[in-house]
Short mmCIF file of C-alpha atoms in Angstrom, two decimals:
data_model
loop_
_atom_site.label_atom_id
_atom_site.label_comp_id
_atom_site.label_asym_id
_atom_site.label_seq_id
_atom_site.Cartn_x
_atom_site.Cartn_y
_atom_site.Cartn_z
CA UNK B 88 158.18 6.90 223.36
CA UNK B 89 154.53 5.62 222.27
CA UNK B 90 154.70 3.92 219.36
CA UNK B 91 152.09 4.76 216.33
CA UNK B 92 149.59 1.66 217.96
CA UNK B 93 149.83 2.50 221.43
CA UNK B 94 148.60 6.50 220.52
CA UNK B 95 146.14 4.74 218.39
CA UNK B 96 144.65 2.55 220.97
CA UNK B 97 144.63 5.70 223.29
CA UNK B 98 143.05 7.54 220.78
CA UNK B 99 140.18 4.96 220.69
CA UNK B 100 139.60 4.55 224.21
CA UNK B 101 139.14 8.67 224.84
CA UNK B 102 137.09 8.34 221.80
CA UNK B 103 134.51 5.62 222.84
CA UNK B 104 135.27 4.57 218.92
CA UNK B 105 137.68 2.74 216.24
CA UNK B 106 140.00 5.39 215.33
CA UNK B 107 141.45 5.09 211.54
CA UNK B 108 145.42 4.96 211.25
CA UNK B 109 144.92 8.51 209.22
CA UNK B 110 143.53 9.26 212.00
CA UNK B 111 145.99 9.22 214.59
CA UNK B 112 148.59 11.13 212.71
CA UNK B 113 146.63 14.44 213.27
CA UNK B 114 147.07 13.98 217.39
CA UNK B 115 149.67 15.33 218.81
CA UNK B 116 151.82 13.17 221.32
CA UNK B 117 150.70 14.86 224.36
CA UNK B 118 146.36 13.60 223.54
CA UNK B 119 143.54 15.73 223.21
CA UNK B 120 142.86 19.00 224.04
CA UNK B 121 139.95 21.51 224.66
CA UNK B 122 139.11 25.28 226.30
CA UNK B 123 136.01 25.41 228.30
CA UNK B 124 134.27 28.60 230.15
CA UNK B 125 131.81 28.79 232.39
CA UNK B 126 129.79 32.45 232.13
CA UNK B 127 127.75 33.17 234.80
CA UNK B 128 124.74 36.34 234.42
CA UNK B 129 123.85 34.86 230.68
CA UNK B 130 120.15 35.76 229.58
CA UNK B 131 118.25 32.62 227.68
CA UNK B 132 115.30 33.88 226.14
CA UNK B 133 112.47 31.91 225.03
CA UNK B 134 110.04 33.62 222.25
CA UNK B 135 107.24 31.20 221.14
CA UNK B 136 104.97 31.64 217.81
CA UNK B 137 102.02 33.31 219.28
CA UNK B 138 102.33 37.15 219.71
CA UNK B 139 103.53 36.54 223.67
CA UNK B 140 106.15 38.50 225.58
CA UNK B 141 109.36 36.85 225.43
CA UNK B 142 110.39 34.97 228.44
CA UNK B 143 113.92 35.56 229.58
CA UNK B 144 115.90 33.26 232.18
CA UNK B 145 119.37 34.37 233.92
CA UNK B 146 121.69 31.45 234.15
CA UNK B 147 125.22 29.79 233.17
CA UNK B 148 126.60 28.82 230.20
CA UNK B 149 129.40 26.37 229.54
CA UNK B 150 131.59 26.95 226.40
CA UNK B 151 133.62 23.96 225.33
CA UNK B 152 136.23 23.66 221.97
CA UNK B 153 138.48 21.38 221.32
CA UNK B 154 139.38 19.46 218.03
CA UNK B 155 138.95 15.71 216.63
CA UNK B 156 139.25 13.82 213.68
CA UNK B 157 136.92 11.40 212.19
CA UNK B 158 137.03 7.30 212.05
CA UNK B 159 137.26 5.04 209.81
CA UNK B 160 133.40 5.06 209.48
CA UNK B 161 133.51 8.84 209.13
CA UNK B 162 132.24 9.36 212.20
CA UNK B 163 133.48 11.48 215.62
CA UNK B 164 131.82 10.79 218.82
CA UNK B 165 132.36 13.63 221.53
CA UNK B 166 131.44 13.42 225.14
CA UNK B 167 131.89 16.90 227.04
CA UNK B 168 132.58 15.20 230.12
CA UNK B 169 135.48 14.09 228.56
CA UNK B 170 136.86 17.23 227.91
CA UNK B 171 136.69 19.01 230.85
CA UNK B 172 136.79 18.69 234.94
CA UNK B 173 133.36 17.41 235.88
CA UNK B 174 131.64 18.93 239.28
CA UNK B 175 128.39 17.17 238.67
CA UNK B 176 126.94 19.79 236.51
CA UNK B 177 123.39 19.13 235.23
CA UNK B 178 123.73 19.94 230.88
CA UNK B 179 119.96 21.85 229.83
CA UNK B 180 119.11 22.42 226.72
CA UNK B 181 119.67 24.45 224.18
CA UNK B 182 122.69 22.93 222.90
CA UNK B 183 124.48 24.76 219.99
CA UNK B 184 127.47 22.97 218.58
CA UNK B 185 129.71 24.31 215.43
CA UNK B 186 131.71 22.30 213.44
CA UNK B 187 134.38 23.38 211.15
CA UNK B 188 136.40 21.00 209.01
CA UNK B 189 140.65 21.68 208.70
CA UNK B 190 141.16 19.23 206.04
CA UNK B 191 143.03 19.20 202.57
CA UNK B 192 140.61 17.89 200.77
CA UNK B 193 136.74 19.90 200.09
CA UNK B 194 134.10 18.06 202.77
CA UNK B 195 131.16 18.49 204.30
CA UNK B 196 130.32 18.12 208.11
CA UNK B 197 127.05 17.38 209.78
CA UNK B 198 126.39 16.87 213.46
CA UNK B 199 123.77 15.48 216.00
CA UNK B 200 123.87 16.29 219.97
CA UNK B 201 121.80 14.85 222.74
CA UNK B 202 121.93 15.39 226.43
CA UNK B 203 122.69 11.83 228.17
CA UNK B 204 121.52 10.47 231.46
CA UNK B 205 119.50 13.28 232.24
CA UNK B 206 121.57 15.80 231.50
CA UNK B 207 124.73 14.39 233.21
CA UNK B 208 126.43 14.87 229.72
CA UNK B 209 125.82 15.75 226.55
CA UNK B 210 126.78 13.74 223.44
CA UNK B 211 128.32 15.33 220.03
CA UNK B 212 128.51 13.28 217.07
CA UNK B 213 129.61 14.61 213.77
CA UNK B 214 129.43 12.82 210.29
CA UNK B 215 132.34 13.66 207.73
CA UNK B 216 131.16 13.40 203.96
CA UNK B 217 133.19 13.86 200.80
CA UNK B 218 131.88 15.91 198.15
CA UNK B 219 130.13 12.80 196.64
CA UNK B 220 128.17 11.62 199.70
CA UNK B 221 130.48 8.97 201.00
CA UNK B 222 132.01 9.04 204.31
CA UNK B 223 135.11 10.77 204.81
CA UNK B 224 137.30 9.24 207.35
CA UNK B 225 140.04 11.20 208.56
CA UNK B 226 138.86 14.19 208.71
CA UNK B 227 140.34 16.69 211.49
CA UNK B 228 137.60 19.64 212.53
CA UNK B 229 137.57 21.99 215.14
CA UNK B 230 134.44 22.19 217.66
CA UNK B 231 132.79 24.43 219.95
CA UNK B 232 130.09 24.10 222.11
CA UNK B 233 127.69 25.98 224.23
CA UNK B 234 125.18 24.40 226.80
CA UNK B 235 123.28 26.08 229.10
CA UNK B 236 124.02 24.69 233.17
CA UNK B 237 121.64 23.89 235.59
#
């Protein structure tokens, strides 16, 4: 059976990050798991601020959720890639990512994404903070993602 370093060290190298001992108590024993969808026939439309029709553009959408916890830095860095079975997709923007905490304790989560290496992935980070500013480390949130697909 793994012992409470080896998950730990696991933990860290899925993450790309130092993982907090807190932290690894909140993974279960089997490692990380996430649902992704790909929808095909999804309308994006683009509306600017000058009276303009809207543009509208058929394509696919990837939905990705999964859970994580925050480090010791209260910090969670999430790589879709990692979470489901690449076939080369190219990630577009827009990106929208939710992030809701599952924690004892009242906190606040705020989040960044990027798309990496020209669009080969996109990058997810989310910042934990207790209800007076500092960093809350820890912390376990759900996640869910949608990106559109080349």
């Amino acid at each position: 059976m793994a012992t409470k370093s080896d998950s730990k060290k696991q933990l860290e190298a899925n993450q790309d990050q130092k993982t907090g001992d807190v932290a690894v108590g909140f993974f279960p024993s089997f490692g990380m798991v996430a649902v992704s969808t790909i929808t095909r026939g999804v309308t994006t439309m683009v509306s600017t601020p000058i009276a303009l029709p809207n543009r509208c553009f058929r394509n696919q959408v990837l939905d990705v959720s999964g859970f994580a916890t925050t480090a010791d830095n209260g910090q969670s860095l999430i790589r879709l890639t990692k979470f489901i079975c690449p076939k080369g997709e190219v990630f577009h923007l827009p990106i929208n990512v939710v992030a809701t905490p599952d924690h004892p304790k009242p906190c606040f989560l705020t989040i960044s994404q990027s798309l990496l290496n020209n669009g080969a992935d996109v990058e997810i980070r989310v910042f934990a903070w207790d209800t007076k500013g500092a960093a809350a480390q820890g912390v376990r949130f759900n996640w869910r993602c949608r990106v559109e697909l080349n």
